[in-house]
Coordinates of C-alpha atoms in Angstrom, one line a residue:
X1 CA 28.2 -8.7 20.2
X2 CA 30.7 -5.5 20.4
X3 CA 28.9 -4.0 17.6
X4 CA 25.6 -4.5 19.3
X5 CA 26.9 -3.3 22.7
X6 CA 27.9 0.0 21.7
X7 CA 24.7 0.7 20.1
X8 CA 23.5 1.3 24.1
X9 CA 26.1 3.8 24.9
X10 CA 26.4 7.7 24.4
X11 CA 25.7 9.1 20.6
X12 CA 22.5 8.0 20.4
X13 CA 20.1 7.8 17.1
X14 CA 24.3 8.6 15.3
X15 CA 26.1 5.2 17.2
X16 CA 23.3 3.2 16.2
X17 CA 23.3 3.9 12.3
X18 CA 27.1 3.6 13.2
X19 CA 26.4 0.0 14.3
X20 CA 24.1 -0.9 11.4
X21 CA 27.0 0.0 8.9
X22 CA 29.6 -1.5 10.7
X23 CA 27.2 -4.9 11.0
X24 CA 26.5 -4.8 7.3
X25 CA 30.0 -4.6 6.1
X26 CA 31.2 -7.6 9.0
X27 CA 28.7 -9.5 7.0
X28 CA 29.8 -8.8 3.9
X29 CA 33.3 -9.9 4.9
X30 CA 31.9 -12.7 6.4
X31 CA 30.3 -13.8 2.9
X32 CA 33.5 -13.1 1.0
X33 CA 35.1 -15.5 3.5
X34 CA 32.6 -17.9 3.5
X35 CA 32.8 -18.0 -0.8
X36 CA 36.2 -18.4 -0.5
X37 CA 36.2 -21.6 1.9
X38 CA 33.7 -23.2 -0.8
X39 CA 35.5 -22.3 -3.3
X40 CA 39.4 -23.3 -2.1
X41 CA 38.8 -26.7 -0.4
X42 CA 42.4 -27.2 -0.1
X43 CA 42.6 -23.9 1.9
X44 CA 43.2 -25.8 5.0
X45 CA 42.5 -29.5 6.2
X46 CA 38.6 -30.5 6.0
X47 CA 37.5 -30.4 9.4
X48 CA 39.2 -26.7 10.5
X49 CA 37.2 -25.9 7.3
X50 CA 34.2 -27.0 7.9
X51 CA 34.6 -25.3 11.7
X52 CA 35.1 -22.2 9.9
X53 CA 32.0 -22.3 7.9
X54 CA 29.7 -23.2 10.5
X55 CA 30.9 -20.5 13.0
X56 CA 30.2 -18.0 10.0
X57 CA 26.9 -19.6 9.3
X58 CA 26.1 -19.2 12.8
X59 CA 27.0 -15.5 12.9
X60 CA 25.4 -14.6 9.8
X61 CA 22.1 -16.2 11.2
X62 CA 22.5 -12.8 14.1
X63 CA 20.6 -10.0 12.8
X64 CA 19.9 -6.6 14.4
X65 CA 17.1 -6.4 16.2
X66 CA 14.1 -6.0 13.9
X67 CA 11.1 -3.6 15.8
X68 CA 7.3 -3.6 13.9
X69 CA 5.7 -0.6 16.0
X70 CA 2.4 -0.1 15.2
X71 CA 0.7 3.0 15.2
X72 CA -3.0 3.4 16.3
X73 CA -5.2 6.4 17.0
X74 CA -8.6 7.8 16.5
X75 CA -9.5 9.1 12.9
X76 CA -7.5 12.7 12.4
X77 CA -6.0 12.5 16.1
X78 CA -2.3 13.3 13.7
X79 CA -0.8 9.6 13.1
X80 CA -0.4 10.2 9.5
X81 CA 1.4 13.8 11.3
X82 CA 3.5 12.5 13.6
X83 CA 5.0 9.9 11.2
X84 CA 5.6 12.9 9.0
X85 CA 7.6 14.6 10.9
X86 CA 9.2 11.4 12.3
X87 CA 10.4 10.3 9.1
X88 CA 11.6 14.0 8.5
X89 CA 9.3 14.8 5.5
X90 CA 6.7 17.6 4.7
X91 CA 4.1 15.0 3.3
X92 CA 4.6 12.1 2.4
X93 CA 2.0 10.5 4.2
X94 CA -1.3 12.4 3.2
X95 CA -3.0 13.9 6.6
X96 CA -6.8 16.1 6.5
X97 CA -8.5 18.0 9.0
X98 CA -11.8 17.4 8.3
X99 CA -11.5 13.6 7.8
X100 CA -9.4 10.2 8.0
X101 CA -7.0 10.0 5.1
X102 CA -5.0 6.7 5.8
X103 CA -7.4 3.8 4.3
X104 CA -4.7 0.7 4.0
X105 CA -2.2 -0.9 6.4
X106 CA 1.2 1.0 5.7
X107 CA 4.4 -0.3 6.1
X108 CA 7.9 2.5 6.7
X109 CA 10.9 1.2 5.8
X110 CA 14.6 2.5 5.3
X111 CA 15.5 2.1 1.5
X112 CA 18.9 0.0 2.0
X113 CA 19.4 0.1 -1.8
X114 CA 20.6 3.8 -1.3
X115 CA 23.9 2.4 0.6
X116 CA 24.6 -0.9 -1.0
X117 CA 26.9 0.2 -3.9
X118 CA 26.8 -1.9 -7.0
X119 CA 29.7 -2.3 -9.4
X120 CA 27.7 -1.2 -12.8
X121 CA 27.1 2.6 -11.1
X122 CA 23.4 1.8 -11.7
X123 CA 21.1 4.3 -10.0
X124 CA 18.3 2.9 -7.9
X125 CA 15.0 4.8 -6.9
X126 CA 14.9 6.9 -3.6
X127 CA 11.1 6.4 -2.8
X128 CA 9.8 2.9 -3.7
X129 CA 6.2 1.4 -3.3
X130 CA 5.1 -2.2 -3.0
X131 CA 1.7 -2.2 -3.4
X132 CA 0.4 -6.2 -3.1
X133 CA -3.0 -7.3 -3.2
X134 CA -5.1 -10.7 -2.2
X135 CA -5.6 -13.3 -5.0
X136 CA -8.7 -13.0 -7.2
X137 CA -9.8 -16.4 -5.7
X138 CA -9.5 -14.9 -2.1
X139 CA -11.6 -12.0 -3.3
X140 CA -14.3 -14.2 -4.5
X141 CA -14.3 -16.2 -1.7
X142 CA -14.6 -12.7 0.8
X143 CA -17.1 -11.4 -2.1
X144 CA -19.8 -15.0 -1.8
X145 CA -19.5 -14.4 1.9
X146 CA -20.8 -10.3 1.3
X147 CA -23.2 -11.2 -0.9
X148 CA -24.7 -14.4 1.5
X149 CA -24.6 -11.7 4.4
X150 CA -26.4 -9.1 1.5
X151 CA -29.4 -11.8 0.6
X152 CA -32.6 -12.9 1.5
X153 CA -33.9 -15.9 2.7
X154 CA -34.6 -16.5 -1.1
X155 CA -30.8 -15.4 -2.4
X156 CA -31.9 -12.4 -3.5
X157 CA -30.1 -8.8 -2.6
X158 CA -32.3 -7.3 -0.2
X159 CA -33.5 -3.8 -1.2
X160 CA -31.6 -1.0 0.5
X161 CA -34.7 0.8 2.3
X162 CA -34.6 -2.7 4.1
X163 CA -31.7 -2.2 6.3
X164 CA -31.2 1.4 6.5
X165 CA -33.4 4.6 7.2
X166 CA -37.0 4.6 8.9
X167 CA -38.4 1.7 7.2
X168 CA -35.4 -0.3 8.0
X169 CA -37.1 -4.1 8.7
X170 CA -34.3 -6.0 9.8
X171 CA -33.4 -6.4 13.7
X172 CA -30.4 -4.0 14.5
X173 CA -27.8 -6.6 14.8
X174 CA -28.4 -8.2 11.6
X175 CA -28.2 -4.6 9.8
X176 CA -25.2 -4.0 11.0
X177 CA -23.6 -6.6 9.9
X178 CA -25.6 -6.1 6.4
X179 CA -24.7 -2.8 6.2
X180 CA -20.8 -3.8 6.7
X181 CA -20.9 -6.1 3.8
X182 CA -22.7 -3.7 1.3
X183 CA -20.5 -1.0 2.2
X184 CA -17.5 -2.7 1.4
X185 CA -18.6 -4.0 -1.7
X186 CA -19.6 -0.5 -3.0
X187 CA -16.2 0.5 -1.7
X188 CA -14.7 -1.8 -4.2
X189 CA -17.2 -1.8 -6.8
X190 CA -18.5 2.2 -6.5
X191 CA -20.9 3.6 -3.9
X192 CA -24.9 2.7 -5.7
X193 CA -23.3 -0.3 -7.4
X194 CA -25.4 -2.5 -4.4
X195 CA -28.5 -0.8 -5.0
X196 CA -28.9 -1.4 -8.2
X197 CA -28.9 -5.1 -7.8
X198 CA -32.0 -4.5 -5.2
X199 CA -34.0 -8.3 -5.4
X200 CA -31.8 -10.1 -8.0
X201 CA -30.3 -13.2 -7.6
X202 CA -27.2 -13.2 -5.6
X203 CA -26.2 -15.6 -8.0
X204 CA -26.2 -13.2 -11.0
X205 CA -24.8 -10.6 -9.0
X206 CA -21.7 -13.0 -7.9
X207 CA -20.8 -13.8 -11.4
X208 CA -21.4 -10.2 -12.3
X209 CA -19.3 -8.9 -10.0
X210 CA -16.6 -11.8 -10.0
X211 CA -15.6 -10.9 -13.7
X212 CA -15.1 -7.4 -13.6
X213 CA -12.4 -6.4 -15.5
X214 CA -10.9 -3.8 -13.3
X215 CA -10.8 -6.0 -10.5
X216 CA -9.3 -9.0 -12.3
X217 CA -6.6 -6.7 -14.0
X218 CA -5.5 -5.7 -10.5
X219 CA -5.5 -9.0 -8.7
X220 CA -4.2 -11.4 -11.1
X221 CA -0.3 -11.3 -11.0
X222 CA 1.6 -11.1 -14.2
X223 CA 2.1 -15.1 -15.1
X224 CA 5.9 -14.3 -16.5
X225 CA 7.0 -12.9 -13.2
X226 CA 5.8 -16.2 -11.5
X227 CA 4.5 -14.3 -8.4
X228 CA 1.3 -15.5 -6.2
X229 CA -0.1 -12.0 -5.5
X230 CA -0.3 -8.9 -8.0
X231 CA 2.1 -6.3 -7.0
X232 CA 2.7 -2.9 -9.0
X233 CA 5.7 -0.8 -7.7
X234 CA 6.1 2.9 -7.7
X235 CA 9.3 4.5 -7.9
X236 CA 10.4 8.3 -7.4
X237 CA 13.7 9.8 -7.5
X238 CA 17.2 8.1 -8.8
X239 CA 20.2 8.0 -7.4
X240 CA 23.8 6.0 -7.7
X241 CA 23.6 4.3 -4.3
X242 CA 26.5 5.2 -2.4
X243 CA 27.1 7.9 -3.9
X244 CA 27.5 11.6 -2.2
X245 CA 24.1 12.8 -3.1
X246 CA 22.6 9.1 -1.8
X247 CA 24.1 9.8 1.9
X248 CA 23.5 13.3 2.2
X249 CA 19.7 12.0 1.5
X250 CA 19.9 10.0 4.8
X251 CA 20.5 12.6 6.6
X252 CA 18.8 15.8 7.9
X253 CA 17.7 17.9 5.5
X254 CA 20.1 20.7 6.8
X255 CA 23.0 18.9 5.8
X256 CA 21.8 18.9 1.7
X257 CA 22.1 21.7 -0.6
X258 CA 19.4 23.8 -1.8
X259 CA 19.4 21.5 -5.0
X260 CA 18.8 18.6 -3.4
X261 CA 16.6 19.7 -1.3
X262 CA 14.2 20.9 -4.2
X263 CA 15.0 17.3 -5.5
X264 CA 13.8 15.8 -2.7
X265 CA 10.7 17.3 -2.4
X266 CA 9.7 17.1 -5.4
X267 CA 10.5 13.7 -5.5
X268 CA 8.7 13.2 -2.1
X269 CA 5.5 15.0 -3.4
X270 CA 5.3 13.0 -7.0
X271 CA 5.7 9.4 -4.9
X272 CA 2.7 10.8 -2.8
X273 CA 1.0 11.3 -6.0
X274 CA 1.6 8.1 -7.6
X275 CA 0.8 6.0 -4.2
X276 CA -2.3 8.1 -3.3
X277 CA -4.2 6.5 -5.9
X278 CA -3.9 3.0 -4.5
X279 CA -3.2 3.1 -0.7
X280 CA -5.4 6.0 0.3
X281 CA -9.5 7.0 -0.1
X282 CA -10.1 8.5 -3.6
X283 CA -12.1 11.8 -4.1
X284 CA -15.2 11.8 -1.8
X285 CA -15.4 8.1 -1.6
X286 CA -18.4 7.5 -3.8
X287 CA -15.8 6.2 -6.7
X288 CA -14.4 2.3 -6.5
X289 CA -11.6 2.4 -3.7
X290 CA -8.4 0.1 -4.4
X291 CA -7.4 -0.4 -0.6
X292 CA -9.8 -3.1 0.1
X293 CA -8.3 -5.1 -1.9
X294 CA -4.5 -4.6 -0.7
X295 CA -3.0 -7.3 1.1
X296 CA 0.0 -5.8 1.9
X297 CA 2.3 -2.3 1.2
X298 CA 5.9 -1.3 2.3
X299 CA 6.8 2.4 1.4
X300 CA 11.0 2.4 1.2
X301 CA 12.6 6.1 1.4
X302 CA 16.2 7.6 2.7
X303 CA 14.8 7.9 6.7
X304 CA 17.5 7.8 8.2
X305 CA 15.1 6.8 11.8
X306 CA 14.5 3.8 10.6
X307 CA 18.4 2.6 9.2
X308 CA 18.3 0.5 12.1
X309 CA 15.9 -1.6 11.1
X310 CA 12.7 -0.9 12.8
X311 CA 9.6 -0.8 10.8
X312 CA 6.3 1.9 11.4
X313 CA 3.5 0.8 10.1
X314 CA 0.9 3.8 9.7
X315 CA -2.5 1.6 10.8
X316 CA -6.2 3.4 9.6
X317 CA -8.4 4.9 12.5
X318 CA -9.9 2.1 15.0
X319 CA -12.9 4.1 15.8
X320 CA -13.0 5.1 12.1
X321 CA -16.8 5.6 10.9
X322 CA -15.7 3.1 8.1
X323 CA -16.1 -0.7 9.8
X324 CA -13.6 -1.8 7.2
X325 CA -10.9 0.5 7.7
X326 CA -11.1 -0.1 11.4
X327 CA -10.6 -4.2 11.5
X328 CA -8.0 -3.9 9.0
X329 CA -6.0 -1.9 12.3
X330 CA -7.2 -4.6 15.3
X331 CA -6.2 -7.7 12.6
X332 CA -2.7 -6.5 11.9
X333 CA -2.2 -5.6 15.5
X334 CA -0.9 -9.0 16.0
X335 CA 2.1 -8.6 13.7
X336 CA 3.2 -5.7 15.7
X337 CA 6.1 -6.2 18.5
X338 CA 5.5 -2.9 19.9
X339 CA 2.4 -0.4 19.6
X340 CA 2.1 3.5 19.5
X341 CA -1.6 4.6 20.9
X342 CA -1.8 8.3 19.3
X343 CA -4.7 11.4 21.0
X344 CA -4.8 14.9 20.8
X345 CA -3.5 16.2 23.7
X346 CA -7.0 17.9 24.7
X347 CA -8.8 14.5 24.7
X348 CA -6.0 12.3 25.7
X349 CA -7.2 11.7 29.5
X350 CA -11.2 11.4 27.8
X351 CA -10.1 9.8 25.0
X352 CA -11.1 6.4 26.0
X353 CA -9.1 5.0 23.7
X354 CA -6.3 2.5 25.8
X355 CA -9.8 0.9 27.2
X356 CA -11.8 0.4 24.3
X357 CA -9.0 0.5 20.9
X358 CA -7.5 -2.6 21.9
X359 CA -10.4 -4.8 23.4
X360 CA -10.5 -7.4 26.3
X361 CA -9.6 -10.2 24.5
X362 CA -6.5 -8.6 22.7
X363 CA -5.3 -7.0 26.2
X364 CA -5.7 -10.2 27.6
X365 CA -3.4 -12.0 25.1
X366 CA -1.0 -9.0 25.6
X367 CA -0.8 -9.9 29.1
X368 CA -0.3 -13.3 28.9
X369 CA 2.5 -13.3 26.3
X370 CA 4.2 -10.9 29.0
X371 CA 3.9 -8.2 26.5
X372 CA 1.8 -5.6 28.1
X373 CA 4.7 -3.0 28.5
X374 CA 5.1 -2.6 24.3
X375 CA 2.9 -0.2 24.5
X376 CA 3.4 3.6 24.6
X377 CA 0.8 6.2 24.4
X378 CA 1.5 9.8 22.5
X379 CA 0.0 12.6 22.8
X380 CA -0.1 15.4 19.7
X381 CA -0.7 18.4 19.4
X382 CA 0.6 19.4 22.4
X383 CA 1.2 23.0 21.4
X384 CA -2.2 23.6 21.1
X385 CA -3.2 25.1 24.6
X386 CA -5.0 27.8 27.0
X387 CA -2.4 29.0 29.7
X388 CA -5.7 30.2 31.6
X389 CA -7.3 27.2 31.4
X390 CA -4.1 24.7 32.3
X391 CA -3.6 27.2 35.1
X392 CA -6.7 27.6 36.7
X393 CA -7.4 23.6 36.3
X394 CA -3.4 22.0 37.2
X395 CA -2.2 24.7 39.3
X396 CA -1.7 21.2 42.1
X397 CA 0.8 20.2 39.1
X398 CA 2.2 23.0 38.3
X399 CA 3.2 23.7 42.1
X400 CA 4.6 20.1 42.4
X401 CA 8.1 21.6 40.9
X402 CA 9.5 24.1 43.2
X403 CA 9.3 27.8 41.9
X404 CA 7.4 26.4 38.4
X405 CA 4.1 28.2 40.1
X406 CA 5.6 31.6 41.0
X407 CA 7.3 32.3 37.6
X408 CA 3.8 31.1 35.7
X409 CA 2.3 33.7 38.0
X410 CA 5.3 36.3 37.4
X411 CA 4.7 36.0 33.5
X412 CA 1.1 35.9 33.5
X413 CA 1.1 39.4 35.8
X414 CA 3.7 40.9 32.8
X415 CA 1.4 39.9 30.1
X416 CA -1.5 40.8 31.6
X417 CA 0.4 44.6 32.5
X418 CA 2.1 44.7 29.1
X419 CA -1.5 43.8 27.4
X420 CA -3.2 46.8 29.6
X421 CA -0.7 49.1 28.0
X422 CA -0.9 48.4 24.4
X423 CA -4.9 47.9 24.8
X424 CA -4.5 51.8 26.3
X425 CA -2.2 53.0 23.4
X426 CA -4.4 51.4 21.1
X427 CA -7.3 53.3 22.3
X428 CA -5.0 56.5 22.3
X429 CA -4.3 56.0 18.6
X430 CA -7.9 54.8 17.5
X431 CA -8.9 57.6 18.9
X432 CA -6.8 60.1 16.9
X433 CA -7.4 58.2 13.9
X434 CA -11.5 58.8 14.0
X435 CA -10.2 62.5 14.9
X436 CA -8.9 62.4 11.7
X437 CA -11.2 60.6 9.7
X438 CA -14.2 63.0 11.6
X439 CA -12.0 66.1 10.3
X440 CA -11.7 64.4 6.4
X441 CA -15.7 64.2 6.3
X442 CA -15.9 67.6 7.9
X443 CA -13.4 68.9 5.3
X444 CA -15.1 66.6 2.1
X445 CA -18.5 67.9 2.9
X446 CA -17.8 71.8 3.0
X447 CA -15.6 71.5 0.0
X448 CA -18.6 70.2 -2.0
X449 CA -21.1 72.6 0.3
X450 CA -18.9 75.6 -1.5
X451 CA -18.9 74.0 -4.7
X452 CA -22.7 74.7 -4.7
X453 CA -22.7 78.0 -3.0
X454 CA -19.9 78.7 -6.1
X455 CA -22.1 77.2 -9.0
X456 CA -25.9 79.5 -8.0
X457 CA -24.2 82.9 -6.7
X458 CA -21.3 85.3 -7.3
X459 CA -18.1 84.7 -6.1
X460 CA -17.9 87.8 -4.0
X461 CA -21.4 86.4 -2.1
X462 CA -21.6 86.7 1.5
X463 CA -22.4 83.3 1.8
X464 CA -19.5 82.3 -0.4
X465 CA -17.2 83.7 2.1
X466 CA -18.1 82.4 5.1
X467 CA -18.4 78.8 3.2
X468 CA -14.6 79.6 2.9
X469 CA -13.9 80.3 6.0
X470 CA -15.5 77.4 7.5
X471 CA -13.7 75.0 4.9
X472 CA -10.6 76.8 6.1
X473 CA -11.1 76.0 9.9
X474 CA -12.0 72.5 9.1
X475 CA -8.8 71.8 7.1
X476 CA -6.6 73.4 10.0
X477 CA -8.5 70.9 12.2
X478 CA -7.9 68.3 9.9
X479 CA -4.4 69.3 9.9
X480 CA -3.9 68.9 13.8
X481 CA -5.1 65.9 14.4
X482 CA -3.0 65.1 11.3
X483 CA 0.2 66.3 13.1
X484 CA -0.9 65.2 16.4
X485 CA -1.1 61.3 14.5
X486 CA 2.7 61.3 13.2
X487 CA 3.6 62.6 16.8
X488 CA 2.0 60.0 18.5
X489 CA 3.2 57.5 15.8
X490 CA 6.6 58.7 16.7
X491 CA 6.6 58.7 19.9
X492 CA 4.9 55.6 20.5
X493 CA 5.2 53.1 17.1
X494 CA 8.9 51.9 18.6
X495 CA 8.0 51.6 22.1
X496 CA 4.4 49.7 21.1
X497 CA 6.7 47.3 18.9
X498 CA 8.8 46.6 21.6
X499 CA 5.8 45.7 23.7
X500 CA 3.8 43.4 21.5
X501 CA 7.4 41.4 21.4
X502 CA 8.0 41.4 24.8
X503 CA 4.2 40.4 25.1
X504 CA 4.8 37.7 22.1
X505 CA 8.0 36.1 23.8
X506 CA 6.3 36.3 27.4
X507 CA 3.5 33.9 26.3
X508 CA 5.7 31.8 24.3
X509 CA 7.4 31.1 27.6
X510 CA 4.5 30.8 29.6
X511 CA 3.0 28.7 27.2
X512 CA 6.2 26.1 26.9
X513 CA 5.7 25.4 31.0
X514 CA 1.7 25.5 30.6
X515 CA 2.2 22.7 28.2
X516 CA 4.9 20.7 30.1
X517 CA 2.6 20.5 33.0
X518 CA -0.7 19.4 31.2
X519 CA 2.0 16.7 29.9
X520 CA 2.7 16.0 33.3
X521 CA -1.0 15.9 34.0
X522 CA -1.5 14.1 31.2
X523 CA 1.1 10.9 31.6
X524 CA 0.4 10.5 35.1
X525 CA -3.5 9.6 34.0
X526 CA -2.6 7.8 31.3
X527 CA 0.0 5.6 33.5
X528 CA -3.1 5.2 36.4
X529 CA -5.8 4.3 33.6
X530 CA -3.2 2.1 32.6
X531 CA -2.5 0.7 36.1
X532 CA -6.0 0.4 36.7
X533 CA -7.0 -1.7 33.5
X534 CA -4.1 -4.0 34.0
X535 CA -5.7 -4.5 37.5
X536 CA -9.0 -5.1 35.8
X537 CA -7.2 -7.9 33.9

């Protein structure tokens, strides 16, 4: 209970990893203790023995307090981001701009093999994968219910131009759900698969499909190990646990050397490699996909955010175009204790998605378990903004904090200033730069204007002479503007320099309270749309 206490007071993220340490060794001791009473009956008299034991039973049954947060969001709203930069990695997590990258449910957790020293100095891995998947005999199962949704009156597959495109014949409800179940099995099977099996027997196709090899390999467990479900680990990195190199890989990346670091992301890019294959969409997606058939996968590294014992689990988009991905995050939304709704800043008040990600039913259940307040709502990409715009649309929040107004208003007058003077120094030097060029071309075409008059008449020509003369009066203008560039340049080049920095570090500061107050903006919607559905309820 002491241990637990001080996890609350001042150190914060440090003191609680402090706690965790200290709780693990207590329990250690506990278990050495506990051997020892088993062992040495005759250590005391029976009954202060068997006290003993159950008071350490009793206390080894207290555990920190394990936290699942789930974390939702729109596809590419930055989960996959955020957890990045969370768990204090470049990339581990694969993220895309153009579309959604996370496919399977993914569970975060510290590696605690990386502190538990053992006494053969065997190294361990610092990146593990447990990737499990469902039975074969729950996949068949899931498959005959596809297929039944995928068939005809007369179990046969119906032909694709029946449920999709302009000659689609079924009602729209029924096509939906038809169009669900054929996706996913081309998902497992390879995009066309379905089409080709256009009027046969769902029978055929069942036992077709059934025996494939590749699925079978990958859902049927290796009988030696004695497991229910297949699982296939990955593994990047080794380290002795305990060991220098193993704590300095807990702990920020500024703390390792410039080995290490290497090391680590090297290791950190060959377990996304290795895991990308399984857990995430191949290619363009028209290959067969392995997450549909995952039941389960933990990802284990050295983040030292989750030594405590909480648990982020990175959940595929909910309004993902892809109706599979999507239930896969509102089903394992009930294993979560707490829940993480992710936006982009821009579209967080729009967004929609606190109303329509969770659903009625689920919001309900949230409030009637007394659970309603486990969820938080982050906004990304909050760095991304228009100080015009914020300021012409929240100056009311911005003038809410004494003073905040007046200084936005100070910087944005210097910028604007500073801007008018480079834009007119600018000018000044495009302008003696097209002098110049304008003299070059002048200069170019009378040199080869001479070269002519030199090749069809005598040197001492009339017309040869004044062609000199001209070429002479175009390379002295040539030669001013020349001079009157580097003085410029001279003059100005330092002074310009200075001014694009103090233009640079005025927006950055502008920028920094722009952003707080479209947070501010921001949190107080998303608390009343909050409010508001909770009222609904």
């Amino acid at each position: 209970d002491d241990i637990a206490s001080s996890g609350n007071k001042k150190g914060g993220n440090i003191t609680g990893i402090k706690c965790i340490k200290a709780f693990k060794k207590s329990c250690s001791v506990l278990r050495s203790l506990q051997t020892l009473l088993i062992n040495q009956p005759s250590f005391g008299p029976k009954d202060r023995i068997d006290e003993w034991k159950k008071e350490i039973a009793d206390i080894l049954c207290k555990s920190p307090h394990k936290m699942t947060v789930g974390v939702l969001g729109n596809t590419g709203a930055g989960k996959s981001s955020l957890l990045n930069a969370l768990l204090d990695e470049a990339s581990v997590l694969p993220t895309s701009g153009s579309r959604g990258c996370t496919a399977a449910v993914v569970e975060l957790r510290f590696n605690s093999e990386l502190e538990e020293a053992n006494e053969d100095g065997l190294e361990v891995p610092c990146y593990r994968g447990d990737i499990e998947f469902i039975s074969l005999e729950e996949w068949k199962s899931e498959l005959k219910v596809l297929l039944d949704e995928c068939s005809t009156q007369e179990n046969t597959i119906y032909e694709e131009k029946t449920i999709r495109g302009p000659r689609r014949k079924l009602d729209p409800q029924t096509a939906a759900v038809v169009t669900a179940a054929w996706a996913k099995i081309d998902q497992v099977y390879g995009k066309g698969k379905m089409a080709r099996f256009s009027k046969k027997s769902s029978a055929d196709v069942f036992d077709q499909l059934a025996n494939d090899s590749r699925v079978k390999k990958l859902l049927t467990p290796d009988k030696s190990l004695n497991l229910q479900y297949n699982i296939i680990s990955v593994c990047e990195g080794h380290v002795v646990p305990a060991s220098k190199n193993a704590k300095l890989l807990t702990s920020s990346v500024q703390d390792m050397n410039a080995c290490l670091r290497r090391s680590k992301k090297r290791w950190a890019y060959g377990f996304r490699s290795s895991i990308n294959s399984y857990v995430y969409r191949k290619g363009n997606g028209n290959e067969p996909q392995t997450w549909p058939l995952i039941r389960k996968v933990v990802l284990y590294g050295p983040w030292a955010c989750l030594l405590t014992g909480a648990c982020l689990v990175d959940l595929p988009g909910v309004r993902d175009a892809n109706v599979s991905r999507a239930k896969v995050s509102k089903r394992y939304l009930q294993h979560c204790n707490h829940i993480w709704i992710v936006a982009p800043i821009r579209r967080a008040v729009d967004d929609g998605t606190a109303k329509e990600l969770l659903g009625e039913q689920f919001k309900r259940r949230l409030l009637m378990d007394g659970q309603y307040g486990n969820i938080s709502f982050i906004c990304t990409q909050t760095d991304d903004c228009e100080t015009t715009e914020i300021m012409r649309d929240h100056s009311d929040v911005a003038k809410s904090v004494p003073g905040r107004w007046e200084r936005m208003t100070e910087l944005l007058g210097k910028i604007s200033d500073l801007e008018s003077e480079i834009s007119k120094l600018d000018q000044e030097e495009e302008a003696l730069k097209e002098g110049l060029k304008y003299a070059k071309r002048i200069v170019s075409a009378r040199n080869k204007a001479l070269s002519k008059l030199e090749k069809g008449a005598g040197p001492d020509s009339k017309g040869i002479s004044e062609a000199r003369e001209d070429l002479e009066v175009a390379r002295g203008e040539k030669d001013e503007f020349s001079q009157k560039l580097s003085a410029w340049a001279e003059e100005n080049t330092a002074q310009l320099g200075k001014m694009h920095a103090e233009c640079e570090m005025g927006q950055r500061k502008l920028k920094t309270i722009c952003a707080l107050v479209r947070n501010e903006y921001s949190t107080e919607c998303l608390q009343r749309d909050f409010r508001d559905g909770l009222k609904e309820l």
